[in-house]
PDB file of C-alpha atoms in Angstrom:
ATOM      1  CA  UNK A  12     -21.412 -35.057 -13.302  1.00 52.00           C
ATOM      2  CA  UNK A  13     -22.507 -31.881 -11.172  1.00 59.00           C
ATOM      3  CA  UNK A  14     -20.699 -29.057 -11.591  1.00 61.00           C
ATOM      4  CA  UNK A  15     -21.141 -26.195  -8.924  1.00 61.00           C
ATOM      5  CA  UNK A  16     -20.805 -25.885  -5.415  1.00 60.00           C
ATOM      6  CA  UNK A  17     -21.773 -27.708  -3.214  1.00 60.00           C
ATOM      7  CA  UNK A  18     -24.049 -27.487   0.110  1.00 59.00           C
ATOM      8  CA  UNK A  19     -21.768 -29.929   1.954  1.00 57.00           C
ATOM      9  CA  UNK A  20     -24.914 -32.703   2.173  1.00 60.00           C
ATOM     10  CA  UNK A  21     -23.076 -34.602  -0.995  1.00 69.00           C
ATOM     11  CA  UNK A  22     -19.966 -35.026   0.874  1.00 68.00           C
ATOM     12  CA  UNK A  23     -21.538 -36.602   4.189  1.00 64.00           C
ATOM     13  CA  UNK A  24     -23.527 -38.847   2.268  1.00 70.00           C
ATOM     14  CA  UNK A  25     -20.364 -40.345   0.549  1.00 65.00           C
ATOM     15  CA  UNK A  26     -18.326 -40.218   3.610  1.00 67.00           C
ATOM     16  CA  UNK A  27     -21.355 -42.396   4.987  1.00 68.00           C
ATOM     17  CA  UNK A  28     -20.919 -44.874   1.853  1.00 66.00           C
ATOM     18  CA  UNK A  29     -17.558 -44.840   2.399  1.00 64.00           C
ATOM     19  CA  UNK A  30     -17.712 -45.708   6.364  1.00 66.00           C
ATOM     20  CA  UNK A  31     -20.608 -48.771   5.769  1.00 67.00           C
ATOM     21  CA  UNK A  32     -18.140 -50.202   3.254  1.00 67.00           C
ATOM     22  CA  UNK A  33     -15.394 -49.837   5.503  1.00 64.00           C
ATOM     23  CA  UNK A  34     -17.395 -51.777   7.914  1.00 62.00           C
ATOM     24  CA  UNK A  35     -18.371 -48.936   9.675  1.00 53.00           C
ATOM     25  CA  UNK A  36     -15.687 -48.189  11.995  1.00 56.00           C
ATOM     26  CA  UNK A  37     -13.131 -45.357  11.277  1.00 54.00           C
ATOM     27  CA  UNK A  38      -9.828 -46.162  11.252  1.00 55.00           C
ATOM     28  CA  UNK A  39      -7.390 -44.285  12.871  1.00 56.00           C
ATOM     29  CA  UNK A  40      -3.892 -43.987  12.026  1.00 52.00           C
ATOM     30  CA  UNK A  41      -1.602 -45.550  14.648  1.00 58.00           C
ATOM     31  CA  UNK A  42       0.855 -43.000  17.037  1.00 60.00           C
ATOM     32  CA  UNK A  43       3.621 -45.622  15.863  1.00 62.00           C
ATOM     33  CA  UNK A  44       3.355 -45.185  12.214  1.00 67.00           C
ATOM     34  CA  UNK A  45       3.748 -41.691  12.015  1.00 70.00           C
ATOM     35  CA  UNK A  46       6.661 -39.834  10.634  1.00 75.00           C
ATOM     36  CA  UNK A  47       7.579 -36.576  12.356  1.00 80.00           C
ATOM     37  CA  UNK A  48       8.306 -33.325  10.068  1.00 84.00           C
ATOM     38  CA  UNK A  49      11.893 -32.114  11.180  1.00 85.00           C
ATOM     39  CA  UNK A  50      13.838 -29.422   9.848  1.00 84.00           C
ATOM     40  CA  UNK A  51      17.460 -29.079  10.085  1.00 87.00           C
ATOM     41  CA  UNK A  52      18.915 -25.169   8.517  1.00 86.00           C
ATOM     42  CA  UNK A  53      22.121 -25.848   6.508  1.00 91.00           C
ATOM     43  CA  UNK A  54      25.882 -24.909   7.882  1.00 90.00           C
ATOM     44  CA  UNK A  55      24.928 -21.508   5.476  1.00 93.00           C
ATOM     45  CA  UNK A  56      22.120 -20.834   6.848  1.00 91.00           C
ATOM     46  CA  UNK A  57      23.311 -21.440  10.576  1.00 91.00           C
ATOM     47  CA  UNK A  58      26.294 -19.071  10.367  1.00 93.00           C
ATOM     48  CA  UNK A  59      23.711 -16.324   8.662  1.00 93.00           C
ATOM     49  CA  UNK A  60      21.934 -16.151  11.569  1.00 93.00           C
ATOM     50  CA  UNK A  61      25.024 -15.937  13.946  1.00 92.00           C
ATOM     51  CA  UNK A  62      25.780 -12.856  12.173  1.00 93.00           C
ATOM     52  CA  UNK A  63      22.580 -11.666  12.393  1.00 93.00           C
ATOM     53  CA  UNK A  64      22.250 -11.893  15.892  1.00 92.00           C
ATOM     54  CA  UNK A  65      25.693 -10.046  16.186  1.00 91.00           C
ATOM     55  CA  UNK A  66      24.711  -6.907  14.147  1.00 89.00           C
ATOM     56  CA  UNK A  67      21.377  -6.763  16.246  1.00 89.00           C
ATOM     57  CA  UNK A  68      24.100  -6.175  18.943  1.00 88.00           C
ATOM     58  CA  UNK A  69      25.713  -3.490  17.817  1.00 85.00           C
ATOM     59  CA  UNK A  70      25.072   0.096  18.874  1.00 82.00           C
ATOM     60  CA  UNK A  71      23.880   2.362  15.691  1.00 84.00           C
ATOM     61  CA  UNK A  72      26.158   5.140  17.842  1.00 86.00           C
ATOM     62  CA  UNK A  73      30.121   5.284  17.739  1.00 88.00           C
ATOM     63  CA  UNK A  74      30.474   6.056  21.026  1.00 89.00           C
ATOM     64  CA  UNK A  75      34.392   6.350  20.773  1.00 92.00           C
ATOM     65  CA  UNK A  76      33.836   8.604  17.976  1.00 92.00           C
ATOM     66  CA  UNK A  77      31.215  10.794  20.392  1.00 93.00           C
ATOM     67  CA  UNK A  78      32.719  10.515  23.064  1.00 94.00           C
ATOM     68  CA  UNK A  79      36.511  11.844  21.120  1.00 94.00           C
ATOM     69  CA  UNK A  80      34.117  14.702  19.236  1.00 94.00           C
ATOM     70  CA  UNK A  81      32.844  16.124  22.139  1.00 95.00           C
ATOM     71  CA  UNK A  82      35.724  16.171  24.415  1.00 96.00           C
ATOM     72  CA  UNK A  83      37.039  18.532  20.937  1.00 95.00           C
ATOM     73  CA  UNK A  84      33.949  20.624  21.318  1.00 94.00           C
ATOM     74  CA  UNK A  85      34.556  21.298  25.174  1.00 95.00           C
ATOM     75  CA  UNK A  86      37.876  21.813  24.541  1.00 96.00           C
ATOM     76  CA  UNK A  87      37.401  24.668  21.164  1.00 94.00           C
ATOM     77  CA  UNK A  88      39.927  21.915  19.510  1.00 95.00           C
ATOM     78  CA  UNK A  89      37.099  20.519  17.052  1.00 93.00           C
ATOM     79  CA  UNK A  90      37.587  22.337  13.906  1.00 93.00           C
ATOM     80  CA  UNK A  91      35.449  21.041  10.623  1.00 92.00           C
ATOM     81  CA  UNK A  92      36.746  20.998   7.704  1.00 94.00           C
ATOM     82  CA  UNK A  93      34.081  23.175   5.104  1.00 95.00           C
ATOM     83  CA  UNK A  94      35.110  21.556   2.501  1.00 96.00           C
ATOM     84  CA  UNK A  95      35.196  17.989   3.464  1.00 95.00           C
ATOM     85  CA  UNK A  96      31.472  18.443   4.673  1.00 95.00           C
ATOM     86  CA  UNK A  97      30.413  19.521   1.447  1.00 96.00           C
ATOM     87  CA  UNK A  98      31.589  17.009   0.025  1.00 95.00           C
ATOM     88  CA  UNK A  99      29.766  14.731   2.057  1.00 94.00           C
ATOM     89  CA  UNK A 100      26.294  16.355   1.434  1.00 94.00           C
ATOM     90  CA  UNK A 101      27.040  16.383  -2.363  1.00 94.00           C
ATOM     91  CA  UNK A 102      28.009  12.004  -2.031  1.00 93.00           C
ATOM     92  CA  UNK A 103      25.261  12.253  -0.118  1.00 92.00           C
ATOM     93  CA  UNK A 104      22.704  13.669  -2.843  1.00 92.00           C
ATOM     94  CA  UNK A 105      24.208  11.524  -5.408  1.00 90.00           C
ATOM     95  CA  UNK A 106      23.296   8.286  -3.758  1.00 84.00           C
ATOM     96  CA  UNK A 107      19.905   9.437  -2.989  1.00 81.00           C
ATOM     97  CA  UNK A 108      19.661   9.815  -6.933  1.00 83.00           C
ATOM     98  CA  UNK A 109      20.286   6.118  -7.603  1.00 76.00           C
ATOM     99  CA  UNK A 110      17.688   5.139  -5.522  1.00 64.00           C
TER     100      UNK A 110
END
């Protein structure tokens, strides 16, 4: 047995053994015979991507909640709550230390 690579020669030559013995024709597998690959996604699967294509949809903007904020602004009625926005910034620095 040779162990190694090979230069490719060794294969041709038994392909050639293997044609003469075949009586020298190829053989080509007929259209009729073959079996088509299909794929078919499950019922899971299928509704996953629904609500995939959905959130790709969706603005990343609130654009009831800008357009409400600024119409505060313009009017001097928007008044932030100090508190409430620390609080936010301190969640916020919390989750960023579970990451």
């Amino acid at each position: 047995m040779k162990v190694g690579p090979t230069n490719g020669t060794d294969i041709l030559k038994l392909y050639g053994i293997q044609q003469k013995q075949a009586g020298g024709k190829a053989t080509k597998p007929e259209k009729d015979n073959r079996v088509s690959d299909s794929f078919e996604p499950s019922a899971e699967i299928q509704e996953l991507q629904g609500v995939k294509e959905l959130l790709q949809k969706l603005s990343e903007v609130r654009e009831d909640l800008v357009t409400r904020l600024r119409k505060e602004i313009e009017d001097g009625t928007y008044k932030p709550d100090p508190k409430q926005i620390a609080k936010g910034i301190i969640e916020e620095l919390r989750l960023d230390r579970r990451s």
